[in-house]
């Protein structure tokens, strides 16, 4: 059986569980012992934990099998489509497509077509808001 959570977020999901789900269980025990305020606190912690876990969801996607069909690599909103005369990674012209992911979107990126990874390049940088026009050039990237 496939668990629909992204394995890359395992560390964060463990931290969320320790910080929210475990205390929520303790609050529910207190609530059952007569501390009625603990129902609200436990419920709030549970809600926050569920929202955090939802961020790392990884639903199954079906991909069309027709030749020449490409699918978006990520959920979200296309915010940029631009032509580049020269891109250093491919030594030629390219089309850049920028997709903005809100906290409500699935944060798993997929390959839109078959291919081979020939190089992975890390670029240190800033942590500008994704809506900033300079974020694509100045932010940390891999």
PDB file of C-alpha atoms in Angstrom:
ATOM      1  CA  UNK A   1       0.000   0.000   0.000  1.00  0.00           C
ATOM      2  CA  UNK A   2       1.325   3.451  -0.943  1.00  0.00           C
ATOM      3  CA  UNK A   3       1.297   6.052   1.856  1.00  0.00           C
ATOM      4  CA  UNK A   4       0.298   9.371   0.227  1.00  0.00           C
ATOM      5  CA  UNK A   5       2.924  11.468   2.052  1.00  0.00           C
ATOM      6  CA  UNK A   6       6.192  12.758   0.580  1.00  0.00           C
ATOM      7  CA  UNK A   7       9.156  10.848   2.070  1.00  0.00           C
ATOM      8  CA  UNK A   8      11.327  13.975   1.695  1.00  0.00           C
ATOM      9  CA  UNK A   9       9.285  15.639   4.452  1.00  0.00           C
ATOM     10  CA  UNK A  10       9.803  12.832   6.974  1.00  0.00           C
ATOM     11  CA  UNK A  11      11.937  14.935   9.349  1.00  0.00           C
ATOM     12  CA  UNK A  12       9.407  17.778   9.366  1.00  0.00           C
ATOM     13  CA  UNK A  13       6.491  15.368   9.851  1.00  0.00           C
ATOM     14  CA  UNK A  14       8.252  13.811  12.866  1.00  0.00           C
ATOM     15  CA  UNK A  15       8.851  17.272  14.341  1.00  0.00           C
ATOM     16  CA  UNK A  16       5.192  18.223  13.751  1.00  0.00           C
ATOM     17  CA  UNK A  17       4.080  15.026  15.444  1.00  0.00           C
ATOM     18  CA  UNK A  18       6.320  15.591  18.465  1.00  0.00           C
ATOM     19  CA  UNK A  19       5.337  19.253  18.811  1.00  0.00           C
ATOM     20  CA  UNK A  20       1.605  18.953  18.086  1.00  0.00           C
ATOM     21  CA  UNK A  21       0.154  15.430  17.978  1.00  0.00           C
ATOM     22  CA  UNK A  22       1.794  14.142  21.155  1.00  0.00           C
ATOM     23  CA  UNK A  23       0.729  17.172  23.228  1.00  0.00           C
ATOM     24  CA  UNK A  24      -2.756  16.910  21.689  1.00  0.00           C
ATOM     25  CA  UNK A  25      -3.000  13.358  23.036  1.00  0.00           C
ATOM     26  CA  UNK A  26      -1.948  14.626  26.476  1.00  0.00           C
ATOM     27  CA  UNK A  27      -4.606  17.360  26.327  1.00  0.00           C
ATOM     28  CA  UNK A  28      -7.262  14.767  25.465  1.00  0.00           C
ATOM     29  CA  UNK A  29      -6.211  12.732  28.509  1.00  0.00           C
ATOM     30  CA  UNK A  30      -6.515  15.876  30.651  1.00  0.00           C
ATOM     31  CA  UNK A  31      -9.935  16.618  29.121  1.00  0.00           C
ATOM     32  CA  UNK A  32     -11.130  13.120  29.969  1.00  0.00           C
ATOM     33  CA  UNK A  33      -9.969  13.753  33.549  1.00  0.00           C
ATOM     34  CA  UNK A  34     -12.275  16.743  33.905  1.00  0.00           C
ATOM     35  CA  UNK A  35     -10.200  19.644  32.578  1.00  0.00           C
ATOM     36  CA  UNK A  36     -12.728  20.755  29.977  1.00  0.00           C
ATOM     37  CA  UNK A  37     -10.538  23.576  28.606  1.00  0.00           C
ATOM     38  CA  UNK A  38      -8.169  20.863  27.338  1.00  0.00           C
ATOM     39  CA  UNK A  39     -10.702  19.782  24.659  1.00  0.00           C
ATOM     40  CA  UNK A  40     -10.221  23.093  22.843  1.00  0.00           C
ATOM     41  CA  UNK A  41      -6.434  23.070  23.218  1.00  0.00           C
ATOM     42  CA  UNK A  42      -6.174  19.443  22.083  1.00  0.00           C
ATOM     43  CA  UNK A  43      -8.489  20.121  19.145  1.00  0.00           C
ATOM     44  CA  UNK A  44      -6.448  23.153  18.073  1.00  0.00           C
ATOM     45  CA  UNK A  45      -3.195  21.169  18.267  1.00  0.00           C
ATOM     46  CA  UNK A  46      -4.787  18.345  16.253  1.00  0.00           C
ATOM     47  CA  UNK A  47      -6.030  20.776  13.605  1.00  0.00           C
ATOM     48  CA  UNK A  48      -2.585  22.373  13.272  1.00  0.00           C
ATOM     49  CA  UNK A  49      -0.973  18.917  13.042  1.00  0.00           C
ATOM     50  CA  UNK A  50      -3.404  17.849  10.295  1.00  0.00           C
ATOM     51  CA  UNK A  51      -2.714  21.060   8.347  1.00  0.00           C
ATOM     52  CA  UNK A  52       1.022  20.434   8.634  1.00  0.00           C
ATOM     53  CA  UNK A  53       0.663  16.847   7.458  1.00  0.00           C
ATOM     54  CA  UNK A  54      -1.522  17.982   4.536  1.00  0.00           C
ATOM     55  CA  UNK A  55       1.360  20.175   3.344  1.00  0.00           C
ATOM     56  CA  UNK A  56       3.406  16.995   2.739  1.00  0.00           C
ATOM     57  CA  UNK A  57       0.680  15.076   0.906  1.00  0.00           C
ATOM     58  CA  UNK A  58       1.697  13.217  -2.247  1.00  0.00           C
ATOM     59  CA  UNK A  59      -1.445  12.109  -4.096  1.00  0.00           C
ATOM     60  CA  UNK A  60      -1.300   9.589  -6.915  1.00  0.00           C
ATOM     61  CA  UNK A  61      -1.407  11.306 -10.316  1.00  0.00           C
ATOM     62  CA  UNK A  62      -2.458   9.794 -13.623  1.00  0.00           C
ATOM     63  CA  UNK A  63      -0.419  10.902 -16.632  1.00  0.00           C
ATOM     64  CA  UNK A  64      -1.722  10.806 -20.220  1.00  0.00           C
ATOM     65  CA  UNK A  65       0.121   8.285 -22.393  1.00  0.00           C
ATOM     66  CA  UNK A  66      -0.415   9.988 -25.765  1.00  0.00           C
ATOM     67  CA  UNK A  67       2.812  10.937 -27.574  1.00  0.00           C
ATOM     68  CA  UNK A  68       3.773  14.587 -27.397  1.00  0.00           C
ATOM     69  CA  UNK A  69       1.648  15.361 -24.322  1.00  0.00           C
ATOM     70  CA  UNK A  70       3.429  17.150 -21.473  1.00  0.00           C
ATOM     71  CA  UNK A  71       1.926  17.683 -18.053  1.00  0.00           C
ATOM     72  CA  UNK A  72       2.743  20.374 -15.512  1.00  0.00           C
ATOM     73  CA  UNK A  73       5.507  19.296 -13.120  1.00  0.00           C
ATOM     74  CA  UNK A  74       3.722  20.852 -10.138  1.00  0.00           C
ATOM     75  CA  UNK A  75       0.357  21.984  -8.845  1.00  0.00           C
ATOM     76  CA  UNK A  76      -0.040  25.737  -8.562  1.00  0.00           C
ATOM     77  CA  UNK A  77      -0.440  28.776 -10.763  1.00  0.00           C
ATOM     78  CA  UNK A  78       1.687  29.519 -13.830  1.00  0.00           C
ATOM     79  CA  UNK A  79       3.079  33.004 -13.146  1.00  0.00           C
ATOM     80  CA  UNK A  80       5.749  33.292 -15.831  1.00  0.00           C
ATOM     81  CA  UNK A  81       6.370  32.072 -19.351  1.00  0.00           C
ATOM     82  CA  UNK A  82       9.406  33.702 -20.932  1.00  0.00           C
ATOM     83  CA  UNK A  83      11.813  32.987 -23.773  1.00  0.00           C
ATOM     84  CA  UNK A  84      15.509  33.017 -22.960  1.00  0.00           C
ATOM     85  CA  UNK A  85      18.019  33.573 -25.748  1.00  0.00           C
ATOM     86  CA  UNK A  86      20.683  31.600 -23.901  1.00  0.00           C
ATOM     87  CA  UNK A  87      20.504  29.291 -20.893  1.00  0.00           C
ATOM     88  CA  UNK A  88      23.795  28.005 -19.429  1.00  0.00           C
ATOM     89  CA  UNK A  89      22.404  24.585 -18.474  1.00  0.00           C
ATOM     90  CA  UNK A  90      21.484  23.652 -22.041  1.00  0.00           C
ATOM     91  CA  UNK A  91      23.878  25.922 -23.984  1.00  0.00           C
ATOM     92  CA  UNK A  92      21.117  27.400 -26.076  1.00  0.00           C
ATOM     93  CA  UNK A  93      17.710  29.040 -26.116  1.00  0.00           C
ATOM     94  CA  UNK A  94      15.071  27.934 -23.608  1.00  0.00           C
ATOM     95  CA  UNK A  95      11.569  28.633 -22.400  1.00  0.00           C
ATOM     96  CA  UNK A  96      11.254  29.338 -18.674  1.00  0.00           C
ATOM     97  CA  UNK A  97       7.938  28.454 -17.046  1.00  0.00           C
ATOM     98  CA  UNK A  98       7.478  29.642 -13.475  1.00  0.00           C
ATOM     99  CA  UNK A  99       4.857  27.996 -11.242  1.00  0.00           C
ATOM    100  CA  UNK A 100       3.899  29.517  -7.869  1.00  0.00           C
ATOM    101  CA  UNK A 101       2.878  27.048  -5.166  1.00  0.00           C
ATOM    102  CA  UNK A 102       0.746  28.364  -2.318  1.00  0.00           C
ATOM    103  CA  UNK A 103       0.723  26.553   1.032  1.00  0.00           C
ATOM    104  CA  UNK A 104      -2.502  24.849  -0.102  1.00  0.00           C
ATOM    105  CA  UNK A 105      -0.888  23.269  -3.207  1.00  0.00           C
ATOM    106  CA  UNK A 106       0.813  19.865  -3.284  1.00  0.00           C
ATOM    107  CA  UNK A 107       4.558  20.549  -2.873  1.00  0.00           C
ATOM    108  CA  UNK A 108       5.806  17.546  -4.842  1.00  0.00           C
ATOM    109  CA  UNK A 109       7.431  18.298  -8.191  1.00  0.00           C
ATOM    110  CA  UNK A 110       7.258  15.611 -10.853  1.00  0.00           C
ATOM    111  CA  UNK A 111       8.972  15.066 -14.164  1.00  0.00           C
ATOM    112  CA  UNK A 112       6.708  16.272 -17.004  1.00  0.00           C
ATOM    113  CA  UNK A 113       8.393  13.936 -19.502  1.00  0.00           C
ATOM    114  CA  UNK A 114      10.916  11.115 -19.636  1.00  0.00           C
ATOM    115  CA  UNK A 115      14.543  12.158 -19.395  1.00  0.00           C
ATOM    116  CA  UNK A 116      17.936  11.684 -17.802  1.00  0.00           C
ATOM    117  CA  UNK A 117      19.421  13.879 -15.077  1.00  0.00           C
ATOM    118  CA  UNK A 118      22.889  14.765 -16.331  1.00  0.00           C
ATOM    119  CA  UNK A 119      23.845  17.337 -13.726  1.00  0.00           C
ATOM    120  CA  UNK A 120      22.680  18.667 -10.387  1.00  0.00           C
ATOM    121  CA  UNK A 121      23.803  22.187  -9.596  1.00  0.00           C
ATOM    122  CA  UNK A 122      23.430  23.927  -6.225  1.00  0.00           C
ATOM    123  CA  UNK A 123      23.181  27.729  -6.195  1.00  0.00           C
ATOM    124  CA  UNK A 124      23.473  29.429  -2.802  1.00  0.00           C
ATOM    125  CA  UNK A 125      21.337  32.501  -2.423  1.00  0.00           C
ATOM    126  CA  UNK A 126      18.674  34.414  -0.608  1.00  0.00           C
ATOM    127  CA  UNK A 127      15.206  33.391   0.584  1.00  0.00           C
ATOM    128  CA  UNK A 128      13.041  36.031  -1.073  1.00  0.00           C
ATOM    129  CA  UNK A 129       9.270  35.571  -1.189  1.00  0.00           C
ATOM    130  CA  UNK A 130       8.322  33.543  -4.268  1.00  0.00           C
ATOM    131  CA  UNK A 131       6.132  36.421  -5.475  1.00  0.00           C
ATOM    132  CA  UNK A 132       9.177  38.707  -5.694  1.00  0.00           C
ATOM    133  CA  UNK A 133      10.198  39.106  -9.378  1.00  0.00           C
ATOM    134  CA  UNK A 134      13.872  38.653  -8.441  1.00  0.00           C
ATOM    135  CA  UNK A 135      13.346  35.410  -6.508  1.00  0.00           C
ATOM    136  CA  UNK A 136      14.066  33.198  -9.537  1.00  0.00           C
ATOM    137  CA  UNK A 137      17.529  34.684  -9.972  1.00  0.00           C
ATOM    138  CA  UNK A 138      18.529  35.470  -6.362  1.00  0.00           C
ATOM    139  CA  UNK A 139      17.052  32.649  -4.252  1.00  0.00           C
ATOM    140  CA  UNK A 140      18.840  29.502  -3.156  1.00  0.00           C
ATOM    141  CA  UNK A 141      18.242  26.763  -5.734  1.00  0.00           C
ATOM    142  CA  UNK A 142      19.243  23.194  -6.502  1.00  0.00           C
TER     143      UNK A 142
END
